[in-house]
PDB file of C-alpha atoms in Angstrom:
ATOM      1  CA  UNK A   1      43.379 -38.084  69.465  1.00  0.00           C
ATOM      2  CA  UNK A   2      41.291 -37.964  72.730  1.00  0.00           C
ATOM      3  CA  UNK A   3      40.680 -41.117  73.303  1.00  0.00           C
ATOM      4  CA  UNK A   4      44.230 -42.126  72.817  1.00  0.00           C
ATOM      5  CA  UNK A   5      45.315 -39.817  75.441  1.00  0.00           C
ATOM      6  CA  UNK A   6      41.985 -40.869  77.696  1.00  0.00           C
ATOM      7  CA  UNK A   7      43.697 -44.333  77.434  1.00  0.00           C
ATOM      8  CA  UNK A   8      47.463 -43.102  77.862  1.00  0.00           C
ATOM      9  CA  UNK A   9      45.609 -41.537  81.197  1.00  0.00           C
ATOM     10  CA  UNK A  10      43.752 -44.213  82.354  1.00  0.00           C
ATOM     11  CA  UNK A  11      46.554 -46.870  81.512  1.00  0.00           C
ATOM     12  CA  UNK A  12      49.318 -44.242  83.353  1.00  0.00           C
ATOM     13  CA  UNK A  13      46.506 -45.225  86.798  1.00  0.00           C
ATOM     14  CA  UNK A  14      46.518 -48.410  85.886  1.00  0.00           C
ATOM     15  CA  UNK A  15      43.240 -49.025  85.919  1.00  0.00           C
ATOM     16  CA  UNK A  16      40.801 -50.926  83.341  1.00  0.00           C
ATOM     17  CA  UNK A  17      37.993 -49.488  81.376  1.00  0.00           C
ATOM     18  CA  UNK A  18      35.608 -51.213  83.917  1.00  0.00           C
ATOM     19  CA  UNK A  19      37.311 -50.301  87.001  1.00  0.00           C
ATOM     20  CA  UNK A  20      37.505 -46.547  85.925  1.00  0.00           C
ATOM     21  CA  UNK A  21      33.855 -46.136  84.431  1.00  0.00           C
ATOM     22  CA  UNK A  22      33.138 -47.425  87.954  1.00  0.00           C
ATOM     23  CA  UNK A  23      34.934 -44.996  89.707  1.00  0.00           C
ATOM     24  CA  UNK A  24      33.587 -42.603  87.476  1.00  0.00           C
ATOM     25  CA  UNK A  25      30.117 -43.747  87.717  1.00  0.00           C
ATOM     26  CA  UNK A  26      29.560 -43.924  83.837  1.00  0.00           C
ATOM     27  CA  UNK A  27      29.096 -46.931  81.517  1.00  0.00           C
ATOM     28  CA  UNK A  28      31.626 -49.110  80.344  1.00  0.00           C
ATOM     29  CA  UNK A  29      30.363 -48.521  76.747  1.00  0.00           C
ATOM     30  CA  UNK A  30      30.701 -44.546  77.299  1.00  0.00           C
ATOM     31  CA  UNK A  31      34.520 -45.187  78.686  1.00  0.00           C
ATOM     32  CA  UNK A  32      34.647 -47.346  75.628  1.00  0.00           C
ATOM     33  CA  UNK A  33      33.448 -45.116  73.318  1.00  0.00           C
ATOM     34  CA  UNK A  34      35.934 -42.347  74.562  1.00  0.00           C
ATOM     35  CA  UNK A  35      38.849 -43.865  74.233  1.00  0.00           C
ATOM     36  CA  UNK A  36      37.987 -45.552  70.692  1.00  0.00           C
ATOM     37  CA  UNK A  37      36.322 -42.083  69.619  1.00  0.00           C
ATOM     38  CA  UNK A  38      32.878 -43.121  68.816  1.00  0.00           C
ATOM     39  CA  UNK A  39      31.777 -40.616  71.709  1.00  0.00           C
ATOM     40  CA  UNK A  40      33.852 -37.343  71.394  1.00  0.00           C
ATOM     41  CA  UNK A  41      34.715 -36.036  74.797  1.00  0.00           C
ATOM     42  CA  UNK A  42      34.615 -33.013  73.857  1.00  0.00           C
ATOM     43  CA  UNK A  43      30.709 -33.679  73.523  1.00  0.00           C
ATOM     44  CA  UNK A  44      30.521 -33.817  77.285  1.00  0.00           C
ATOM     45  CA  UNK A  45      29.097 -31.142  79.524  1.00  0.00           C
ATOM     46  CA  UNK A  46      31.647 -28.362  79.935  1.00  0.00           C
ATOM     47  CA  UNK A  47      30.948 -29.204  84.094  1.00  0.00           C
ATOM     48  CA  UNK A  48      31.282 -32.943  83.345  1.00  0.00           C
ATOM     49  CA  UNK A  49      34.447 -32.604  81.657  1.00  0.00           C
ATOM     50  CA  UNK A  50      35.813 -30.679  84.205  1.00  0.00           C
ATOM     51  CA  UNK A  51      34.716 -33.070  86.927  1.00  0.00           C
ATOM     52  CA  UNK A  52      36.558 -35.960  84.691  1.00  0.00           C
ATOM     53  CA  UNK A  53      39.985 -34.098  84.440  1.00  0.00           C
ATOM     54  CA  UNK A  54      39.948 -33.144  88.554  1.00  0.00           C
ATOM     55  CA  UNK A  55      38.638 -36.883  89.362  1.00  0.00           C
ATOM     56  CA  UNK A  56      42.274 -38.030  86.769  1.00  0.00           C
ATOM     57  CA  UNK A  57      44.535 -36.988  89.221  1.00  0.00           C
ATOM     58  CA  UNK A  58      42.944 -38.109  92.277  1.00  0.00           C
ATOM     59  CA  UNK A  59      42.875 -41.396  91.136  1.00  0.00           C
ATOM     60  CA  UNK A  60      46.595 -41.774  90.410  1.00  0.00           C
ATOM     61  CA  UNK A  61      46.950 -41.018  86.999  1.00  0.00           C
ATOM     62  CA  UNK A  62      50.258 -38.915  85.504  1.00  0.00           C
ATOM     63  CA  UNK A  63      49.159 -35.371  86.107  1.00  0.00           C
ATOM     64  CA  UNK A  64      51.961 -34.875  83.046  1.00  0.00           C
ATOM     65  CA  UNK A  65      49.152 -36.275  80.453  1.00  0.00           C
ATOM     66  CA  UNK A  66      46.526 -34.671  82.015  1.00  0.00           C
ATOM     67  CA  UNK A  67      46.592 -31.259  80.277  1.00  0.00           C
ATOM     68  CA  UNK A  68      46.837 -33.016  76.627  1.00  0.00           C
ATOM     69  CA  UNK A  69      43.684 -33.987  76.550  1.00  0.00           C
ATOM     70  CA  UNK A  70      42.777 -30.208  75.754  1.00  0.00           C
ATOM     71  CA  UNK A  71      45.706 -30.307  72.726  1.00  0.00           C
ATOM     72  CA  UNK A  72      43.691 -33.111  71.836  1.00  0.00           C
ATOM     73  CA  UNK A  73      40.707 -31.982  71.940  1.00  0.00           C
ATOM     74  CA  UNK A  74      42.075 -29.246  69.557  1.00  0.00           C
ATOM     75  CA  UNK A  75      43.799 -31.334  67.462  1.00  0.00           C
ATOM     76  CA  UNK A  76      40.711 -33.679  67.164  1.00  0.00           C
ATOM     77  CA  UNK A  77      38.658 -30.374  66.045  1.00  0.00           C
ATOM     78  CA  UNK A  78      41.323 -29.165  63.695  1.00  0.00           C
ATOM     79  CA  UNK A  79      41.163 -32.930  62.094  1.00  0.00           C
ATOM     80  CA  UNK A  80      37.236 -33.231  61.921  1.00  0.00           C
ATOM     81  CA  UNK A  81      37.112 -30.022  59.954  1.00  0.00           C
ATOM     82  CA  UNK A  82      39.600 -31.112  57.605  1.00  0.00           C
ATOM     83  CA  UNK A  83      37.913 -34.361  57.111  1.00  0.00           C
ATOM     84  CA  UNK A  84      34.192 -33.132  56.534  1.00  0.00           C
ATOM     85  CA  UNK A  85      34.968 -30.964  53.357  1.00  0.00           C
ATOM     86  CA  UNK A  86      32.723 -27.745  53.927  1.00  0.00           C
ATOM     87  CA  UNK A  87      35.207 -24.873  52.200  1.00  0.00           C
ATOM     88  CA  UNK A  88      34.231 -21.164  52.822  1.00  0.00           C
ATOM     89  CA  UNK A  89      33.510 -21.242  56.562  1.00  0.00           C
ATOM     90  CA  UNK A  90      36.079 -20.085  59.348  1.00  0.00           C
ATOM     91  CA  UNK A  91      38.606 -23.081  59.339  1.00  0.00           C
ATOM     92  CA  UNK A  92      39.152 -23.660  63.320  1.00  0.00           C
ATOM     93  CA  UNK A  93      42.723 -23.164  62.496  1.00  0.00           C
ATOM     94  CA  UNK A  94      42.014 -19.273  61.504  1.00  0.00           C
ATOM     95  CA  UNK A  95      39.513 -19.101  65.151  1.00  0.00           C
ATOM     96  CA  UNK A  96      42.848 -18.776  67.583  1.00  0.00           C
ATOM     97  CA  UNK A  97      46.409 -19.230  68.397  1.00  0.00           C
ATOM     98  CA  UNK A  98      46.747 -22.848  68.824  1.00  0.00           C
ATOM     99  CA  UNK A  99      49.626 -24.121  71.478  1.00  0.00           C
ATOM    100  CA  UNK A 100      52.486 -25.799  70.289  1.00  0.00           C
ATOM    101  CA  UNK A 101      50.692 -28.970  72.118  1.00  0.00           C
ATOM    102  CA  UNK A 102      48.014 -28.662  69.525  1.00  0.00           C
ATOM    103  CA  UNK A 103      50.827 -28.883  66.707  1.00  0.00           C
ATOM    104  CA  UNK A 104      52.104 -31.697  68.324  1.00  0.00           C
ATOM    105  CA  UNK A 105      48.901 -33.822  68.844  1.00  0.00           C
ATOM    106  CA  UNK A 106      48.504 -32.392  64.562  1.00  0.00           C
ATOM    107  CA  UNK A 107      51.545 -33.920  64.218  1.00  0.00           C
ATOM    108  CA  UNK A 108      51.183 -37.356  65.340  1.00  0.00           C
ATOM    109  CA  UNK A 109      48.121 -37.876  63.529  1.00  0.00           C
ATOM    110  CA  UNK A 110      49.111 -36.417  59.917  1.00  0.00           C
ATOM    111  CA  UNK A 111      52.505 -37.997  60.147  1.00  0.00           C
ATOM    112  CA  UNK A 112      53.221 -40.319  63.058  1.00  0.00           C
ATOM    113  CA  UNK A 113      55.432 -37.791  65.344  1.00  0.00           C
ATOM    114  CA  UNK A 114      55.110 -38.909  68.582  1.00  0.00           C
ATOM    115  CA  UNK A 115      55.332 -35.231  70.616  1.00  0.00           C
ATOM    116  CA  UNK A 116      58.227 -35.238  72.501  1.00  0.00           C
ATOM    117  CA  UNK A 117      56.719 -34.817  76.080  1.00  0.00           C
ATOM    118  CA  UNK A 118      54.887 -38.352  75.349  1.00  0.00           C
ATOM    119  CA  UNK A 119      57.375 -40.465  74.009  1.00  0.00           C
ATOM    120  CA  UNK A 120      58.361 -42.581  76.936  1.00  0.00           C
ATOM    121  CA  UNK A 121      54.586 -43.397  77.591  1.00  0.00           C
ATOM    122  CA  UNK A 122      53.272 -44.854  74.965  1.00  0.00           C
ATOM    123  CA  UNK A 123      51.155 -48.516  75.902  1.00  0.00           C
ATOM    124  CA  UNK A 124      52.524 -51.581  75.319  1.00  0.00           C
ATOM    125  CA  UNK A 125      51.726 -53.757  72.320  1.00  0.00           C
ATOM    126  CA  UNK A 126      48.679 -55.423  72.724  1.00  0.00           C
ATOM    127  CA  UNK A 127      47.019 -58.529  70.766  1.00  0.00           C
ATOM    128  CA  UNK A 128      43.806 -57.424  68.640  1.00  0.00           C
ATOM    129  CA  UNK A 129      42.886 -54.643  66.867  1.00  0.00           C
ATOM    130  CA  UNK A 130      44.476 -51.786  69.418  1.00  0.00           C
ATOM    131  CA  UNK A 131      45.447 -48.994  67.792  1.00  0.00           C
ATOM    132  CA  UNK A 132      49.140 -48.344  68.792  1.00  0.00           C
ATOM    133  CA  UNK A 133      48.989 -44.601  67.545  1.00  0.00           C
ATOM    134  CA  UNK A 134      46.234 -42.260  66.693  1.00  0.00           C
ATOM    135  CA  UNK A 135      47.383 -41.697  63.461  1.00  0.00           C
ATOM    136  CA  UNK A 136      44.874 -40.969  60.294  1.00  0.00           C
ATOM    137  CA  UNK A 137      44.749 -43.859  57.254  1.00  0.00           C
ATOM    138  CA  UNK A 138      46.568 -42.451  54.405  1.00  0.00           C
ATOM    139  CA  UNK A 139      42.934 -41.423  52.600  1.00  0.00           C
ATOM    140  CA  UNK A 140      41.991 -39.590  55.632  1.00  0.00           C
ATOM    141  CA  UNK A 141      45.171 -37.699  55.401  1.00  0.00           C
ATOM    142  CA  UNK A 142      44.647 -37.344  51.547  1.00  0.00           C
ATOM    143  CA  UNK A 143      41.130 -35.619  52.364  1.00  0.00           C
ATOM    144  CA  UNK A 144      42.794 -33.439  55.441  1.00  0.00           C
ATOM    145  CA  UNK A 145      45.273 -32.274  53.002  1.00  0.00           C
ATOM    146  CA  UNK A 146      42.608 -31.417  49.980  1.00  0.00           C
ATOM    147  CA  UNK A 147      40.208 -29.847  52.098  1.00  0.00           C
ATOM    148  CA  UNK A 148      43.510 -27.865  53.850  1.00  0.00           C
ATOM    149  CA  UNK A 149      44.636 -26.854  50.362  1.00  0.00           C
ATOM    150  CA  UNK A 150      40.840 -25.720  49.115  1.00  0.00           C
ATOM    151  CA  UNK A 151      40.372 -24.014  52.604  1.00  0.00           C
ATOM    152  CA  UNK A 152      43.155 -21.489  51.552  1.00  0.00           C
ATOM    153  CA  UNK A 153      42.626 -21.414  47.921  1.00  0.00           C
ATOM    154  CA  UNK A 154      38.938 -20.101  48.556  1.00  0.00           C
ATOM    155  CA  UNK A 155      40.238 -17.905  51.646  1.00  0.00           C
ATOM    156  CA  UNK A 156      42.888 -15.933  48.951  1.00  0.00           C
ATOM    157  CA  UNK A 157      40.075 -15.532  45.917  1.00  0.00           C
ATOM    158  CA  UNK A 158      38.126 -14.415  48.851  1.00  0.00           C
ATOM    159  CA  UNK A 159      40.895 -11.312  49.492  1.00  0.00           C
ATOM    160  CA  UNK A 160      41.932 -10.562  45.758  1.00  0.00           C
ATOM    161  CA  UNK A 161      37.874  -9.809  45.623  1.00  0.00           C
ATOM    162  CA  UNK A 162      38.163  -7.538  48.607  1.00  0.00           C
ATOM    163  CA  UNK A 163      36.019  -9.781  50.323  1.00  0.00           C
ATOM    164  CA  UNK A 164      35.866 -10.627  54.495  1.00  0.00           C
ATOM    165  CA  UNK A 165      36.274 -14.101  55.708  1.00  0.00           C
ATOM    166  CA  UNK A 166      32.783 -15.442  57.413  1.00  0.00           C
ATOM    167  CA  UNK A 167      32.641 -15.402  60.807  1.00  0.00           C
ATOM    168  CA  UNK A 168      33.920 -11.711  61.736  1.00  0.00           C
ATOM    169  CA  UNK A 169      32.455  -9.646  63.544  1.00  0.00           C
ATOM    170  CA  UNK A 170      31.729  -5.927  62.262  1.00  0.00           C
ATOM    171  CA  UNK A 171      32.332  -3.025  64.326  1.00  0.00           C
TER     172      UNK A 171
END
């Protein structure tokens, strides 16, 4: 979800992935590796990140699409749990209120909704294997939903036990 909004960003400049690693003074292959999520942003320093979404602006790019690379960022979280199958642990859905924006960027990927603040800016069709929407295959989907389903199946037998959920702190 990141990188398609990294590349929503960058294309909103316009600028290409050379030009802007340039300006950026990173490699082409890390700009790369963003946008095709190979290289999570999220992964960045937390003072590196914020460098990257002040720099954004400054360089011409829609200060609209800016903030959605945090409901990304979430969303891309949210996803990666679902998809690695450890049940029992805190799900990051139960960790915090997550912003409409996060349901959105959810939203796109599990079922192709384009949020409604994006739809006019979506990149053009391209030749080659460009991804034209960051939606999951249908197995990935099949394993968000699974894991999703045995996430709250072990969360209630936790409860009718009179059991806590991990990851609470005691007083």
């Amino acid at each position: 979800m990141t990188g398609f909004v990294l590349r929503l960003i960058r294309e909103s400049v316009p600028c290409t992935q050379t030009a802007l690693a340039e300006v950026l003074g990173v490699d082409v292959d890390t700009l790369q590796g963003w946008e095709s999520g190979r290289r999570p942003l999220a992964n960045m320093r937390a003072g590196a990140l914020l460098e990257l979404r002040r720099r954004l602006p400054a360089l011409g790019a829609d200060v609209t699409l800016v903030p959605w690379l945090d409901a990304a960022m979430d969303a891309d979280r949210i996803i990666a749990a679902g998809l690695d199958g450890e049940v029992g642990g805190p799900h990051p859905l139960a960790g915090w209120v997550h912003t409409r924006d996060t349901a959105h960027m959810l939203a796109w990927a599990l079922n192709g909704t384009v949020p409604p603040a994006l739809a006019g800016r979506l990149p053009r069709p391209r030749r080659g294997p460009v991804a034209v929407a960051p939606q999951l295959a249908a197995a990935d989907r099949t394993v968000f939903f699974d894991h999703l389903r045995s996430t709250t199946e072990a969360a209630v037998h936790l409860r009718s036990r009179g059991g806590e959920p991990r990851g609470r702190c005691s007083p």
